[in-house]
Amino acid sequence: MRTFGLKMSAFFCIVLVVLISSCSLLPKTTGPTGAETKIMDDTARQAQEQIALGAYKKALEICASAYDKYHYPQLRRTYRATGEQVRNAADVAFQGKNFSEAGSIYRILFESGIVTRDFAESLSFNDDYLNSQIKTCSKALTEVGLIKYREEKLDEAISIWEKVLAFDPDNKAVMKAVDTATRQLQKLKNIK
């Protein structure tokens, strides 16, 4: 009986040694490598530099490119945070009634495709929000253009409406207004 107990103890020791050895062969769950950390840090730094310059499209492109290439979780957070910063810049311009700038920034977000990403649900905005803000900016500037038009300041009206078309290019009413005002301006120039 004692021999059996010693054999079982030896067997369990061997099993234990094999288990411990096999555990050392499992992949280690460590943090990002130095190269990964550099990529993540460089992406975040470059995006912030572009945001500081007001180059919102470039900031989003930097994040999208890195995220598409590497899919690191930290890059997802950087990309999402960059999108939120760009949205905040648009909201600040909107609140300051700088509808041309706000509309342009909302358009950049809309066209960037960020709201179609796997993390889109965690964003504070979606396509509906961006479209709504673009339309609101467009309407506000269209009205300012109409005021200038009624004051017979055709150059100013056209300039304002062209700003609308920069971020709302399919706005048929504004296209027609620009065309009408341009023809009237040409007639006035021909009379002089």
Short mmCIF file of N, CA and C in Angstrom, two decimals:
data_model
loop_
_atom_site.label_atom_id
_atom_site.label_comp_id
_atom_site.label_asym_id
_atom_site.label_seq_id
_atom_site.Cartn_x
_atom_site.Cartn_y
_atom_site.Cartn_z
N MET A 1 0.82 -1.17 0.00
CA MET A 1 0.00 0.00 0.00
C MET A 1 0.87 1.24 0.00
N ARG A 2 1.94 1.16 0.74
CA ARG A 2 2.85 2.27 0.80
C ARG A 2 3.50 2.52 -0.55
N THR A 3 3.81 1.49 -1.28
CA THR A 3 4.40 1.61 -2.60
C THR A 3 3.43 2.30 -3.54
N PHE A 4 2.15 1.92 -3.41
CA PHE A 4 1.14 2.55 -4.25
C PHE A 4 1.07 4.04 -3.96
N GLY A 5 1.14 4.43 -2.69
CA GLY A 5 1.10 5.84 -2.31
C GLY A 5 2.30 6.60 -2.85
N LEU A 6 3.48 5.95 -2.81
CA LEU A 6 4.67 6.61 -3.36
C LEU A 6 4.56 6.77 -4.87
N LYS A 7 4.02 5.75 -5.54
CA LYS A 7 3.85 5.84 -7.00
C LYS A 7 2.88 6.96 -7.35
N MET A 8 1.79 7.08 -6.59
CA MET A 8 0.81 8.14 -6.85
C MET A 8 1.42 9.52 -6.61
N SER A 9 2.20 9.64 -5.56
CA SER A 9 2.86 10.91 -5.28
C SER A 9 3.82 11.27 -6.39
N ALA A 10 4.57 10.30 -6.87
CA ALA A 10 5.49 10.53 -7.98
C ALA A 10 4.72 10.93 -9.23
N PHE A 11 3.60 10.23 -9.46
CA PHE A 11 2.76 10.54 -10.62
C PHE A 11 2.25 11.98 -10.55
N PHE A 12 1.74 12.39 -9.41
CA PHE A 12 1.23 13.74 -9.25
C PHE A 12 2.35 14.78 -9.38
N CYS A 13 3.52 14.44 -8.93
CA CYS A 13 4.66 15.36 -9.09
C CYS A 13 4.99 15.54 -10.56
N ILE A 14 4.96 14.44 -11.31
CA ILE A 14 5.26 14.51 -12.74
C ILE A 14 4.18 15.34 -13.44
N VAL A 15 2.91 15.08 -13.11
CA VAL A 15 1.82 15.84 -13.70
C VAL A 15 1.97 17.33 -13.38
N LEU A 16 2.33 17.63 -12.15
CA LEU A 16 2.51 19.01 -11.73
C LEU A 16 3.64 19.68 -12.51
N VAL A 17 4.74 19.00 -12.69
CA VAL A 17 5.88 19.52 -13.45
C VAL A 17 5.47 19.76 -14.90
N VAL A 18 4.71 18.84 -15.50
CA VAL A 18 4.27 19.00 -16.89
C VAL A 18 3.33 20.21 -16.99
N LEU A 19 2.41 20.35 -16.05
CA LEU A 19 1.50 21.50 -16.08
C LEU A 19 2.24 22.82 -15.95
N ILE A 20 3.17 22.88 -15.03
CA ILE A 20 3.95 24.11 -14.84
C ILE A 20 4.75 24.42 -16.09
N SER A 21 5.34 23.41 -16.69
CA SER A 21 6.12 23.61 -17.92
C SER A 21 5.23 24.10 -19.05
N SER A 22 4.05 23.52 -19.18
CA SER A 22 3.17 23.91 -20.28
C SER A 22 2.65 25.33 -20.08
N CYS A 23 2.48 25.75 -18.84
CA CYS A 23 2.03 27.12 -18.58
C CYS A 23 3.07 28.14 -19.03
N SER A 24 4.30 27.78 -18.95
CA SER A 24 5.34 28.71 -19.38
C SER A 24 5.36 28.86 -20.90
N LEU A 25 4.74 27.91 -21.61
CA LEU A 25 4.67 28.00 -23.06
C LEU A 25 3.50 28.85 -23.56
N LEU A 26 2.56 29.18 -22.67
CA LEU A 26 1.42 30.00 -23.05
C LEU A 26 1.88 31.42 -23.36
N PRO A 27 1.18 32.06 -24.31
CA PRO A 27 1.56 33.46 -24.60
C PRO A 27 1.33 34.33 -23.37
N LYS A 28 2.24 35.23 -23.19
CA LYS A 28 2.15 36.13 -22.04
C LYS A 28 1.24 37.29 -22.40
N THR A 29 0.41 37.67 -21.47
CA THR A 29 -0.50 38.80 -21.69
C THR A 29 0.12 40.04 -21.06
N THR A 30 0.97 40.65 -21.82
CA THR A 30 1.63 41.86 -21.34
C THR A 30 1.07 43.05 -22.09
N GLY A 31 1.48 44.21 -21.75
CA GLY A 31 1.04 45.43 -22.40
C GLY A 31 1.66 45.54 -23.78
N PRO A 32 1.40 46.66 -24.43
CA PRO A 32 1.93 46.86 -25.78
C PRO A 32 3.45 46.88 -25.80
N THR A 33 4.00 46.44 -26.91
CA THR A 33 5.44 46.47 -27.09
C THR A 33 5.89 47.91 -27.26
N GLY A 34 7.19 48.10 -27.25
CA GLY A 34 7.73 49.44 -27.45
C GLY A 34 7.34 50.02 -28.79
N ALA A 35 7.34 49.17 -29.84
CA ALA A 35 6.97 49.64 -31.17
C ALA A 35 5.50 50.03 -31.22
N GLU A 36 4.65 49.24 -30.57
CA GLU A 36 3.22 49.55 -30.53
C GLU A 36 2.97 50.86 -29.78
N THR A 37 3.63 51.01 -28.67
CA THR A 37 3.49 52.23 -27.88
C THR A 37 3.92 53.44 -28.69
N LYS A 38 5.00 53.32 -29.44
CA LYS A 38 5.48 54.43 -30.26
C LYS A 38 4.44 54.80 -31.33
N ILE A 39 3.87 53.79 -31.97
CA ILE A 39 2.85 54.04 -32.99
C ILE A 39 1.65 54.76 -32.38
N MET A 40 1.21 54.28 -31.23
CA MET A 40 0.04 54.89 -30.57
C MET A 40 0.34 56.32 -30.13
N ASP A 41 1.52 56.52 -29.55
CA ASP A 41 1.90 57.87 -29.10
C ASP A 41 2.07 58.82 -30.27
N ASP A 42 2.72 58.34 -31.34
CA ASP A 42 2.92 59.19 -32.52
C ASP A 42 1.59 59.58 -33.16
N THR A 43 0.67 58.62 -33.23
CA THR A 43 -0.64 58.90 -33.82
C THR A 43 -1.37 59.97 -33.00
N ALA A 44 -1.39 59.80 -31.69
CA ALA A 44 -2.07 60.77 -30.82
C ALA A 44 -1.42 62.14 -30.93
N ARG A 45 -0.10 62.18 -30.96
CA ARG A 45 0.62 63.46 -31.05
C ARG A 45 0.32 64.16 -32.38
N GLN A 46 0.41 63.40 -33.46
CA GLN A 46 0.17 63.98 -34.78
C GLN A 46 -1.27 64.49 -34.91
N ALA A 47 -2.22 63.73 -34.39
CA ALA A 47 -3.62 64.16 -34.45
C ALA A 47 -3.81 65.46 -33.67
N GLN A 48 -3.20 65.54 -32.49
CA GLN A 48 -3.33 66.76 -31.68
C GLN A 48 -2.68 67.96 -32.36
N GLU A 49 -1.56 67.74 -33.01
CA GLU A 49 -0.91 68.83 -33.74
C GLU A 49 -1.82 69.36 -34.84
N GLN A 50 -2.47 68.45 -35.56
CA GLN A 50 -3.36 68.86 -36.64
C GLN A 50 -4.60 69.58 -36.10
N ILE A 51 -5.13 69.11 -35.00
CA ILE A 51 -6.28 69.79 -34.39
C ILE A 51 -5.89 71.20 -33.97
N ALA A 52 -4.71 71.35 -33.38
CA ALA A 52 -4.24 72.68 -32.96
C ALA A 52 -4.12 73.62 -34.16
N LEU A 53 -3.81 73.07 -35.32
CA LEU A 53 -3.70 73.87 -36.54
C LEU A 53 -5.05 74.11 -37.21
N GLY A 54 -6.08 73.45 -36.71
CA GLY A 54 -7.39 73.56 -37.34
C GLY A 54 -7.53 72.65 -38.54
N ALA A 55 -6.60 71.72 -38.69
CA ALA A 55 -6.62 70.77 -39.82
C ALA A 55 -7.36 69.51 -39.38
N TYR A 56 -8.67 69.66 -39.21
CA TYR A 56 -9.48 68.59 -38.64
C TYR A 56 -9.54 67.36 -39.55
N LYS A 57 -9.64 67.59 -40.83
CA LYS A 57 -9.69 66.47 -41.78
C LYS A 57 -8.41 65.65 -41.68
N LYS A 58 -7.27 66.32 -41.64
CA LYS A 58 -5.98 65.63 -41.54
C LYS A 58 -5.87 64.85 -40.23
N ALA A 59 -6.34 65.43 -39.13
CA ALA A 59 -6.31 64.75 -37.83
C ALA A 59 -7.10 63.45 -37.89
N LEU A 60 -8.29 63.51 -38.48
CA LEU A 60 -9.12 62.32 -38.59
C LEU A 60 -8.50 61.29 -39.53
N GLU A 61 -7.87 61.77 -40.61
CA GLU A 61 -7.21 60.86 -41.55
C GLU A 61 -6.03 60.13 -40.89
N ILE A 62 -5.27 60.83 -40.07
CA ILE A 62 -4.15 60.21 -39.36
C ILE A 62 -4.66 59.09 -38.46
N CYS A 63 -5.71 59.36 -37.71
CA CYS A 63 -6.27 58.35 -36.81
C CYS A 63 -6.85 57.18 -37.59
N ALA A 64 -7.59 57.47 -38.66
CA ALA A 64 -8.20 56.41 -39.46
C ALA A 64 -7.15 55.49 -40.07
N SER A 65 -6.10 56.09 -40.59
CA SER A 65 -5.04 55.31 -41.22
C SER A 65 -4.35 54.38 -40.22
N ALA A 66 -3.99 54.91 -39.08
CA ALA A 66 -3.33 54.08 -38.06
C ALA A 66 -4.28 53.00 -37.54
N TYR A 67 -5.53 53.36 -37.31
CA TYR A 67 -6.50 52.39 -36.79
C TYR A 67 -6.74 51.26 -37.81
N ASP A 68 -6.87 51.63 -39.08
CA ASP A 68 -7.09 50.62 -40.12
C ASP A 68 -5.89 49.68 -40.25
N LYS A 69 -4.72 50.21 -40.03
CA LYS A 69 -3.51 49.40 -40.18
C LYS A 69 -3.24 48.50 -38.98
N TYR A 70 -3.47 48.99 -37.76
CA TYR A 70 -3.03 48.26 -36.57
C TYR A 70 -4.16 47.74 -35.67
N HIS A 71 -5.28 48.39 -35.64
CA HIS A 71 -6.43 47.98 -34.79
C HIS A 71 -6.11 47.86 -33.31
N TYR A 72 -5.17 48.62 -32.81
CA TYR A 72 -4.87 48.59 -31.38
C TYR A 72 -6.02 49.27 -30.62
N PRO A 73 -6.38 48.73 -29.45
CA PRO A 73 -7.45 49.37 -28.66
C PRO A 73 -7.14 50.83 -28.32
N GLN A 74 -5.90 51.15 -28.03
CA GLN A 74 -5.55 52.54 -27.72
C GLN A 74 -5.77 53.45 -28.92
N LEU A 75 -5.55 52.93 -30.13
CA LEU A 75 -5.80 53.73 -31.33
C LEU A 75 -7.29 53.99 -31.49
N ARG A 76 -8.11 53.05 -31.11
CA ARG A 76 -9.56 53.25 -31.14
C ARG A 76 -9.93 54.42 -30.21
N ARG A 77 -9.34 54.42 -29.02
CA ARG A 77 -9.63 55.51 -28.07
C ARG A 77 -9.13 56.85 -28.61
N THR A 78 -7.96 56.85 -29.21
CA THR A 78 -7.41 58.09 -29.79
C THR A 78 -8.29 58.59 -30.93
N TYR A 79 -8.72 57.68 -31.78
CA TYR A 79 -9.57 58.03 -32.92
C TYR A 79 -10.90 58.60 -32.43
N ARG A 80 -11.51 57.93 -31.48
CA ARG A 80 -12.78 58.39 -30.91
C ARG A 80 -12.61 59.76 -30.26
N ALA A 81 -11.55 59.93 -29.48
CA ALA A 81 -11.30 61.20 -28.79
C ALA A 81 -11.06 62.32 -29.81
N THR A 82 -10.37 62.02 -30.88
CA THR A 82 -10.13 63.01 -31.93
C THR A 82 -11.45 63.43 -32.57
N GLY A 83 -12.30 62.46 -32.86
CA GLY A 83 -13.62 62.77 -33.40
C GLY A 83 -14.42 63.67 -32.48
N GLU A 84 -14.35 63.38 -31.19
CA GLU A 84 -15.06 64.21 -30.21
C GLU A 84 -14.49 65.63 -30.15
N GLN A 85 -13.17 65.74 -30.26
CA GLN A 85 -12.56 67.08 -30.26
C GLN A 85 -12.99 67.87 -31.49
N VAL A 86 -13.06 67.20 -32.62
CA VAL A 86 -13.48 67.88 -33.85
C VAL A 86 -14.94 68.31 -33.72
N ARG A 87 -15.77 67.43 -33.19
CA ARG A 87 -17.18 67.80 -32.97
C ARG A 87 -17.27 69.00 -32.02
N ASN A 88 -16.47 69.00 -30.97
CA ASN A 88 -16.49 70.13 -30.03
C ASN A 88 -16.08 71.43 -30.70
N ALA A 89 -15.10 71.37 -31.60
CA ALA A 89 -14.68 72.56 -32.34
C ALA A 89 -15.83 73.08 -33.20
N ALA A 90 -16.55 72.16 -33.83
CA ALA A 90 -17.71 72.56 -34.64
C ALA A 90 -18.79 73.17 -33.76
N ASP A 91 -19.04 72.57 -32.62
CA ASP A 91 -20.06 73.09 -31.71
C ASP A 91 -19.71 74.48 -31.19
N VAL A 92 -18.43 74.70 -30.90
CA VAL A 92 -18.00 76.03 -30.43
C VAL A 92 -18.22 77.07 -31.52
N ALA A 93 -17.86 76.73 -32.75
CA ALA A 93 -18.09 77.65 -33.87
C ALA A 93 -19.59 77.90 -34.05
N PHE A 94 -20.38 76.86 -33.92
CA PHE A 94 -21.82 76.98 -34.05
C PHE A 94 -22.40 77.90 -32.98
N GLN A 95 -21.99 77.69 -31.74
CA GLN A 95 -22.48 78.51 -30.63
C GLN A 95 -22.05 79.97 -30.79
N GLY A 96 -20.89 80.17 -31.42
CA GLY A 96 -20.41 81.53 -31.68
C GLY A 96 -21.00 82.11 -32.95
N LYS A 97 -21.96 81.41 -33.54
CA LYS A 97 -22.65 81.84 -34.76
C LYS A 97 -21.72 81.97 -35.97
N ASN A 98 -20.60 81.24 -35.94
CA ASN A 98 -19.72 81.17 -37.10
C ASN A 98 -20.18 79.95 -37.90
N PHE A 99 -21.31 80.12 -38.60
CA PHE A 99 -21.97 79.01 -39.26
C PHE A 99 -21.18 78.44 -40.43
N SER A 100 -20.39 79.27 -41.07
CA SER A 100 -19.55 78.78 -42.17
C SER A 100 -18.52 77.78 -41.66
N GLU A 101 -17.81 78.17 -40.61
CA GLU A 101 -16.81 77.28 -40.04
C GLU A 101 -17.46 76.04 -39.44
N ALA A 102 -18.53 76.23 -38.69
CA ALA A 102 -19.21 75.09 -38.06
C ALA A 102 -19.70 74.11 -39.11
N GLY A 103 -20.35 74.61 -40.14
CA GLY A 103 -20.86 73.74 -41.20
C GLY A 103 -19.74 72.97 -41.88
N SER A 104 -18.62 73.65 -42.11
CA SER A 104 -17.48 72.98 -42.75
C SER A 104 -16.92 71.88 -41.87
N ILE A 105 -16.84 72.11 -40.57
CA ILE A 105 -16.30 71.10 -39.66
C ILE A 105 -17.28 69.92 -39.54
N TYR A 106 -18.57 70.22 -39.43
CA TYR A 106 -19.55 69.12 -39.40
C TYR A 106 -19.45 68.28 -40.67
N ARG A 107 -19.25 68.93 -41.82
CA ARG A 107 -19.12 68.21 -43.09
C ARG A 107 -17.88 67.32 -43.07
N ILE A 108 -16.79 67.82 -42.52
CA ILE A 108 -15.57 67.01 -42.42
C ILE A 108 -15.84 65.75 -41.61
N LEU A 109 -16.52 65.90 -40.48
CA LEU A 109 -16.86 64.73 -39.66
C LEU A 109 -17.75 63.78 -40.44
N PHE A 110 -18.75 64.32 -41.11
CA PHE A 110 -19.68 63.50 -41.87
C PHE A 110 -18.95 62.70 -42.95
N GLU A 111 -18.09 63.37 -43.69
CA GLU A 111 -17.39 62.72 -44.79
C GLU A 111 -16.25 61.80 -44.33
N SER A 112 -15.79 61.96 -43.10
CA SER A 112 -14.68 61.14 -42.61
C SER A 112 -15.06 59.68 -42.42
N GLY A 113 -16.34 59.41 -42.25
CA GLY A 113 -16.79 58.04 -42.05
C GLY A 113 -16.64 57.54 -40.62
N ILE A 114 -16.30 58.41 -39.70
CA ILE A 114 -16.08 57.99 -38.32
C ILE A 114 -17.34 57.37 -37.71
N VAL A 115 -18.51 57.82 -38.15
CA VAL A 115 -19.75 57.30 -37.58
C VAL A 115 -20.10 55.91 -38.12
N THR A 116 -19.28 55.38 -39.00
CA THR A 116 -19.50 54.01 -39.50
C THR A 116 -18.53 53.02 -38.88
N ARG A 117 -17.67 53.47 -38.00
CA ARG A 117 -16.65 52.62 -37.39
C ARG A 117 -17.25 51.69 -36.33
N ASP A 118 -16.49 50.69 -35.94
CA ASP A 118 -16.96 49.71 -34.96
C ASP A 118 -17.18 50.32 -33.58
N PHE A 119 -16.70 51.51 -33.35
CA PHE A 119 -16.88 52.18 -32.07
C PHE A 119 -17.90 53.33 -32.16
N ALA A 120 -18.61 53.44 -33.26
CA ALA A 120 -19.50 54.58 -33.52
C ALA A 120 -20.55 54.76 -32.44
N GLU A 121 -21.01 53.67 -31.85
CA GLU A 121 -22.04 53.77 -30.82
C GLU A 121 -21.56 54.55 -29.60
N SER A 122 -20.24 54.59 -29.40
CA SER A 122 -19.71 55.29 -28.23
C SER A 122 -19.48 56.78 -28.49
N LEU A 123 -19.71 57.22 -29.72
CA LEU A 123 -19.56 58.64 -30.05
C LEU A 123 -20.77 59.43 -29.56
N SER A 124 -20.58 60.69 -29.31
CA SER A 124 -21.68 61.54 -28.85
C SER A 124 -22.47 62.12 -30.01
N PHE A 125 -22.18 61.68 -31.23
CA PHE A 125 -22.86 62.18 -32.42
C PHE A 125 -23.02 61.05 -33.42
N ASN A 126 -23.92 61.26 -34.38
CA ASN A 126 -24.11 60.29 -35.45
C ASN A 126 -24.41 61.07 -36.74
N ASP A 127 -24.71 60.35 -37.82
CA ASP A 127 -24.99 61.00 -39.10
C ASP A 127 -26.19 61.95 -39.01
N ASP A 128 -27.22 61.53 -38.28
CA ASP A 128 -28.40 62.38 -38.16
C ASP A 128 -28.06 63.72 -37.50
N TYR A 129 -27.27 63.66 -36.45
CA TYR A 129 -26.86 64.89 -35.77
C TYR A 129 -26.05 65.77 -36.72
N LEU A 130 -25.08 65.18 -37.41
CA LEU A 130 -24.23 65.96 -38.30
C LEU A 130 -25.05 66.58 -39.43
N ASN A 131 -25.95 65.80 -40.03
CA ASN A 131 -26.81 66.33 -41.10
C ASN A 131 -27.67 67.47 -40.59
N SER A 132 -28.22 67.31 -39.41
CA SER A 132 -29.07 68.34 -38.82
C SER A 132 -28.28 69.63 -38.60
N GLN A 133 -27.06 69.51 -38.09
CA GLN A 133 -26.23 70.69 -37.84
C GLN A 133 -25.82 71.37 -39.16
N ILE A 134 -25.52 70.57 -40.17
CA ILE A 134 -25.16 71.13 -41.48
C ILE A 134 -26.34 71.91 -42.04
N LYS A 135 -27.52 71.34 -41.94
CA LYS A 135 -28.73 72.02 -42.45
C LYS A 135 -29.02 73.30 -41.67
N THR A 136 -28.81 73.27 -40.36
CA THR A 136 -29.04 74.46 -39.55
C THR A 136 -28.06 75.57 -39.93
N CYS A 137 -26.79 75.20 -40.11
CA CYS A 137 -25.79 76.20 -40.53
C CYS A 137 -26.13 76.75 -41.91
N SER A 138 -26.54 75.88 -42.79
CA SER A 138 -26.91 76.28 -44.14
C SER A 138 -28.08 77.26 -44.12
N LYS A 139 -29.09 76.94 -43.34
CA LYS A 139 -30.26 77.81 -43.25
C LYS A 139 -29.89 79.19 -42.69
N ALA A 140 -29.08 79.20 -41.64
CA ALA A 140 -28.69 80.47 -41.02
C ALA A 140 -27.93 81.35 -42.01
N LEU A 141 -26.99 80.77 -42.74
CA LEU A 141 -26.22 81.56 -43.70
C LEU A 141 -27.06 81.96 -44.91
N THR A 142 -27.96 81.10 -45.32
CA THR A 142 -28.85 81.43 -46.44
C THR A 142 -29.66 82.68 -46.11
N GLU A 143 -30.14 82.75 -44.88
CA GLU A 143 -30.91 83.92 -44.45
C GLU A 143 -30.05 85.18 -44.43
N VAL A 144 -28.81 85.08 -43.99
CA VAL A 144 -27.91 86.23 -43.99
C VAL A 144 -27.66 86.68 -45.44
N GLY A 145 -27.49 85.72 -46.33
CA GLY A 145 -27.32 86.04 -47.75
C GLY A 145 -28.54 86.74 -48.32
N LEU A 146 -29.73 86.32 -47.92
CA LEU A 146 -30.96 86.97 -48.38
C LEU A 146 -31.04 88.41 -47.90
N ILE A 147 -30.61 88.65 -46.69
CA ILE A 147 -30.59 90.02 -46.17
C ILE A 147 -29.68 90.90 -47.02
N LYS A 148 -28.48 90.37 -47.32
CA LYS A 148 -27.54 91.12 -48.17
C LYS A 148 -28.13 91.33 -49.56
N TYR A 149 -28.81 90.33 -50.07
CA TYR A 149 -29.43 90.41 -51.39
C TYR A 149 -30.49 91.52 -51.41
N ARG A 150 -31.32 91.55 -50.38
CA ARG A 150 -32.37 92.59 -50.29
C ARG A 150 -31.79 93.98 -50.14
N GLU A 151 -30.60 94.06 -49.52
CA GLU A 151 -29.91 95.34 -49.38
C GLU A 151 -29.16 95.71 -50.66
N GLU A 152 -29.32 94.87 -51.69
CA GLU A 152 -28.67 95.03 -52.99
C GLU A 152 -27.14 94.95 -52.90
N LYS A 153 -26.67 94.20 -51.94
CA LYS A 153 -25.24 93.91 -51.79
C LYS A 153 -25.01 92.51 -52.39
N LEU A 154 -25.10 92.49 -53.71
CA LEU A 154 -25.08 91.20 -54.42
C LEU A 154 -23.76 90.45 -54.25
N ASP A 155 -22.65 91.16 -54.29
CA ASP A 155 -21.34 90.49 -54.10
C ASP A 155 -21.28 89.79 -52.74
N GLU A 156 -21.75 90.48 -51.70
CA GLU A 156 -21.73 89.90 -50.36
C GLU A 156 -22.67 88.71 -50.27
N ALA A 157 -23.85 88.83 -50.86
CA ALA A 157 -24.81 87.73 -50.85
C ALA A 157 -24.23 86.50 -51.53
N ILE A 158 -23.64 86.70 -52.69
CA ILE A 158 -23.04 85.59 -53.44
C ILE A 158 -21.92 84.95 -52.62
N SER A 159 -21.08 85.77 -52.02
CA SER A 159 -19.97 85.26 -51.20
C SER A 159 -20.48 84.39 -50.05
N ILE A 160 -21.53 84.85 -49.39
CA ILE A 160 -22.10 84.09 -48.26
C ILE A 160 -22.68 82.78 -48.77
N TRP A 161 -23.41 82.83 -49.86
CA TRP A 161 -24.03 81.62 -50.39
C TRP A 161 -22.99 80.63 -50.90
N GLU A 162 -21.88 81.11 -51.41
CA GLU A 162 -20.81 80.21 -51.83
C GLU A 162 -20.20 79.48 -50.64
N LYS A 163 -20.18 80.14 -49.50
CA LYS A 163 -19.72 79.48 -48.26
C LYS A 163 -20.66 78.33 -47.89
N VAL A 164 -21.95 78.56 -48.10
CA VAL A 164 -22.94 77.50 -47.84
C VAL A 164 -22.64 76.31 -48.74
N LEU A 165 -22.43 76.58 -50.01
CA LEU A 165 -22.20 75.50 -50.97
C LEU A 165 -20.90 74.73 -50.68
N ALA A 166 -19.98 75.35 -49.98
CA ALA A 166 -18.73 74.66 -49.63
C ALA A 166 -19.00 73.49 -48.70
N PHE A 167 -19.98 73.61 -47.81
CA PHE A 167 -20.27 72.50 -46.89
C PHE A 167 -21.63 71.85 -47.13
N ASP A 168 -22.46 72.46 -47.99
CA ASP A 168 -23.77 71.89 -48.34
C ASP A 168 -23.90 71.96 -49.86
N PRO A 169 -23.06 71.21 -50.58
CA PRO A 169 -22.94 71.37 -52.03
C PRO A 169 -24.19 70.99 -52.84
N ASP A 170 -25.11 70.27 -52.25
CA ASP A 170 -26.30 69.86 -52.99
C ASP A 170 -27.51 70.75 -52.71
N ASN A 171 -27.29 71.88 -52.08
CA ASN A 171 -28.37 72.79 -51.73
C ASN A 171 -28.85 73.53 -52.98
N LYS A 172 -29.92 73.02 -53.57
CA LYS A 172 -30.42 73.56 -54.83
C LYS A 172 -30.93 74.99 -54.70
N ALA A 173 -31.56 75.32 -53.57
CA ALA A 173 -32.07 76.67 -53.37
C ALA A 173 -30.93 77.68 -53.37
N VAL A 174 -29.84 77.34 -52.73
CA VAL A 174 -28.69 78.25 -52.68
C VAL A 174 -28.02 78.32 -54.05
N MET A 175 -27.94 77.20 -54.75
CA MET A 175 -27.38 77.23 -56.11
C MET A 175 -28.18 78.18 -57.00
N LYS A 176 -29.49 78.11 -56.89
CA LYS A 176 -30.36 78.98 -57.68
C LYS A 176 -30.17 80.44 -57.27
N ALA A 177 -30.05 80.69 -55.97
CA ALA A 177 -29.85 82.07 -55.49
C ALA A 177 -28.54 82.64 -56.01
N VAL A 178 -27.48 81.82 -56.00
CA VAL A 178 -26.18 82.28 -56.52
C VAL A 178 -26.30 82.60 -58.01
N ASP A 179 -26.96 81.73 -58.72
CA ASP A 179 -27.13 81.93 -60.17
C ASP A 179 -27.91 83.22 -60.45
N THR A 180 -29.02 83.41 -59.74
CA THR A 180 -29.85 84.61 -59.94
C THR A 180 -29.07 85.87 -59.60
N ALA A 181 -28.42 85.88 -58.45
CA ALA A 181 -27.66 87.06 -58.03
C ALA A 181 -26.50 87.32 -58.97
N THR A 182 -25.86 86.29 -59.46
CA THR A 182 -24.73 86.45 -60.39
C THR A 182 -25.22 87.08 -61.70
N ARG A 183 -26.37 86.61 -62.21
CA ARG A 183 -26.92 87.20 -63.44
C ARG A 183 -27.29 88.67 -63.23
N GLN A 184 -27.89 88.96 -62.08
CA GLN A 184 -28.26 90.36 -61.80
C GLN A 184 -27.02 91.24 -61.68
N LEU A 185 -26.00 90.71 -61.04
CA LEU A 185 -24.76 91.47 -60.89
C LEU A 185 -24.13 91.73 -62.25
N GLN A 186 -24.17 90.73 -63.12
CA GLN A 186 -23.61 90.88 -64.48
C GLN A 186 -24.39 91.95 -65.25
N LYS A 187 -25.71 91.95 -65.10
CA LYS A 187 -26.54 92.96 -65.79
C LYS A 187 -26.18 94.37 -65.30
N LEU A 188 -25.98 94.50 -63.99
CA LEU A 188 -25.61 95.81 -63.44
C LEU A 188 -24.26 96.26 -63.97
N LYS A 189 -23.33 95.34 -64.09
CA LYS A 189 -22.00 95.68 -64.61
C LYS A 189 -22.08 96.08 -66.07
N ASN A 190 -22.96 95.44 -66.81
CA ASN A 190 -23.12 95.77 -68.24
C ASN A 190 -23.75 97.15 -68.43
N ILE A 191 -24.62 97.55 -67.50
CA ILE A 191 -25.27 98.84 -67.58
C ILE A 191 -24.25 99.96 -67.33
N LYS A 192 -23.34 99.72 -66.39
CA LYS A 192 -22.34 100.75 -66.07
C LYS A 192 -21.36 100.81 -67.19
#
